[in-house]
Amino acid sequence: MPLPVNPPQGKVFDVIKGSVATVTLFLAFVYLPVVGMIPGLFASAPAAFYALKRGRGTGLGVVLGSCALLLAIADPAATAIYLLQAGVLSMALPEFLVRGKGGARSVIYAVAVNVTVLLAAAVVYGLATGADLQAKITKGVQNSINQTALLYEKAGVKGDELKALNDSMHQAGQLVVTIYPAMVTVAYGVVACLNLLLLAGIVSRMGMPLQVGDFKKYKNPEPLVWLLIAAGFCVLVPENIVHLSALNVLIVLGALYSTQGVAIISFFFQKLAVPVFIRLLATLLLVFQPMMVLAIAALGIFDLWADFRSPNKQENL
């Protein structure tokens, strides 16, 4: 599908509106602890929307305008964080959508572009400053653990209970340091999916043509299971770099198969007309019970052979 062609009238105003909305969402994420995370998740949406509405030039204008505003009212570090966290995604996601890649492929391709840019930026930063990024990440995690432990101590937690909390937080911190590449990739995927849902809802109400596809038919490419199997075996290799790389790949693939599992459940929820209350309960179980995620991923993997959704083979989105 070609990029939309629009008259120039109103484009400048759209750039201004999109830039202001973007900076507002992003600064809420920066300056409002916890609650600011929610608007921050959608900092990519304004530029992505105007890229779909007016074309990639307007979308790029929103990104550049947002950078200019952030440089004026914040600092270069905040601008760089915006570009890596939301700016790249806000251009990549609509670009793949208007090229007719569908919702699922657009998210995957956009996340791949974002992760590639992030990796390139990390390499350039490390070479330019001589900084040890791994050490910085480890230090940041350690500082977060220490601050959390101090909050527990001020709240009255002491003795063996505080020691047990410290031990569990340090174990979790070591895990985060080990799997942060996978965590970042999955986080980008979640953010891209949320923005896609928002964009799909907006453009459908405006009557704009956009091929997103039916999520309930989502299915990973069949050869991907061989990469999953290979990663599973490589996790057992004692060589550290092989083990860590395979573990991160395994987590990302697990997220993809969990997505397929959720698509299967969504299919049967609709087919069986499951009440909204039960759907909400299932969603809460998925969010708060980690073992459910493993079960959903297993469902997605087993779908390769069982083909749960219909006797006719479903196509990728």
PDB file of N, CA and C in Angstrom, residues 4 36 61 66 72 94 106 113 115 132 139 164 172 178 183 205 212 224 231 276 291 313:
ATOM      1  N   PRO A   4       0.218   7.566   2.034  1.00  0.00           N
ATOM      2  CA  PRO A   4      -0.866   8.462   1.677  1.00  0.00           C
ATOM      3  C   PRO A   4      -0.343   9.794   1.171  1.00  0.00           C
ATOM      4  N   GLY A  36       3.913   7.645  35.471  1.00  0.00           N
ATOM      5  CA  GLY A  36       4.355   8.200  34.203  1.00  0.00           C
ATOM      6  C   GLY A  36       4.709   7.147  33.180  1.00  0.00           C
ATOM      7  N   GLY A  61       8.833  14.951  10.688  1.00  0.00           N
ATOM      8  CA  GLY A  61       8.758  16.300  11.232  1.00  0.00           C
ATOM      9  C   GLY A  61       8.376  16.303  12.702  1.00  0.00           C
ATOM     10  N   SER A  66       9.922  17.108  18.120  1.00  0.00           N
ATOM     11  CA  SER A  66       9.999  16.626  19.506  1.00  0.00           C
ATOM     12  C   SER A  66      11.428  16.729  20.029  1.00  0.00           C
ATOM     13  N   ALA A  72      15.357  22.008  24.032  1.00  0.00           N
ATOM     14  CA  ALA A  72      15.101  23.339  24.578  1.00  0.00           C
ATOM     15  C   ALA A  72      14.704  23.297  26.048  1.00  0.00           C
ATOM     16  N   PRO A  94       4.901   2.691  11.420  1.00  0.00           N
ATOM     17  CA  PRO A  94       3.988   3.072  10.330  1.00  0.00           C
ATOM     18  C   PRO A  94       4.561   2.788   8.953  1.00  0.00           C
ATOM     19  N   SER A 106       4.847  -6.066  10.993  1.00  0.00           N
ATOM     20  CA  SER A 106       5.253  -4.675  11.208  1.00  0.00           C
ATOM     21  C   SER A 106       5.860  -4.497  12.593  1.00  0.00           C
ATOM     22  N   VAL A 113      14.429  -3.197  13.850  1.00  0.00           N
ATOM     23  CA  VAL A 113      15.098  -1.938  13.495  1.00  0.00           C
ATOM     24  C   VAL A 113      15.499  -1.175  14.755  1.00  0.00           C
ATOM     25  N   VAL A 115      16.026  -2.293  17.850  1.00  0.00           N
ATOM     26  CA  VAL A 115      17.096  -2.962  18.579  1.00  0.00           C
ATOM     27  C   VAL A 115      18.435  -2.776  17.862  1.00  0.00           C
ATOM     28  N   ASP A 132      32.448   1.252  30.007  1.00  0.00           N
ATOM     29  CA  ASP A 132      32.092  -0.164  30.073  1.00  0.00           C
ATOM     30  C   ASP A 132      30.586  -0.249  30.321  1.00  0.00           C
ATOM     31  N   LYS A 139      26.061  -1.668  37.728  1.00  0.00           N
ATOM     32  CA  LYS A 139      26.038  -0.663  38.792  1.00  0.00           C
ATOM     33  C   LYS A 139      24.642  -0.081  38.969  1.00  0.00           C
ATOM     34  N   ALA A 164      16.589 -11.715  53.977  1.00  0.00           N
ATOM     35  CA  ALA A 164      15.987 -12.564  52.951  1.00  0.00           C
ATOM     36  C   ALA A 164      15.558 -11.736  51.735  1.00  0.00           C
ATOM     37  N   ALA A 172      17.626 -11.618  41.850  1.00  0.00           N
ATOM     38  CA  ALA A 172      16.873 -11.051  40.724  1.00  0.00           C
ATOM     39  C   ALA A 172      17.733 -10.077  39.932  1.00  0.00           C
ATOM     40  N   THR A 178      21.941 -10.552  33.423  1.00  0.00           N
ATOM     41  CA  THR A 178      22.199 -11.640  32.472  1.00  0.00           C
ATOM     42  C   THR A 178      21.295 -11.565  31.248  1.00  0.00           C
ATOM     43  N   MET A 183      15.202  -8.773  27.692  1.00  0.00           N
ATOM     44  CA  MET A 183      14.184  -7.952  28.349  1.00  0.00           C
ATOM     45  C   MET A 183      13.912  -6.683  27.549  1.00  0.00           C
ATOM     46  N   ARG A 205     -11.588   4.427  13.232  1.00  0.00           N
ATOM     47  CA  ARG A 205     -12.667   5.389  13.477  1.00  0.00           C
ATOM     48  C   ARG A 205     -12.634   6.526  12.465  1.00  0.00           C
ATOM     49  N   VAL A 212      -4.007  -4.287   9.220  1.00  0.00           N
ATOM     50  CA  VAL A 212      -3.420  -4.761  10.471  1.00  0.00           C
ATOM     51  C   VAL A 212      -3.511  -6.277  10.571  1.00  0.00           C
ATOM     52  N   LEU A 224      10.774 -21.546  12.717  1.00  0.00           N
ATOM     53  CA  LEU A 224      11.277 -20.892  13.921  1.00  0.00           C
ATOM     54  C   LEU A 224      11.458 -21.877  15.070  1.00  0.00           C
ATOM     55  N   ALA A 231      18.449 -23.168  20.461  1.00  0.00           N
ATOM     56  CA  ALA A 231      18.727 -22.300  21.606  1.00  0.00           C
ATOM     57  C   ALA A 231      18.599 -23.077  22.912  1.00  0.00           C
ATOM     58  N   VAL A 276     -17.081 -11.502  29.231  1.00  0.00           N
ATOM     59  CA  VAL A 276     -15.994 -10.535  29.436  1.00  0.00           C
ATOM     60  C   VAL A 276     -15.322 -10.746  30.789  1.00  0.00           C
ATOM     61  N   MET A 291       3.847 -18.654  35.853  1.00  0.00           N
ATOM     62  CA  MET A 291       3.748 -20.008  35.312  1.00  0.00           C
ATOM     63  C   MET A 291       2.723 -20.077  34.182  1.00  0.00           C
ATOM     64  N   LYS A 313      -5.159 -24.629   7.417  1.00  0.00           N
ATOM     65  CA  LYS A 313      -3.947 -24.035   7.953  1.00  0.00           C
ATOM     66  C   LYS A 313      -4.039 -22.512   7.934  1.00  0.00           C
TER      67      LYS A 313
END
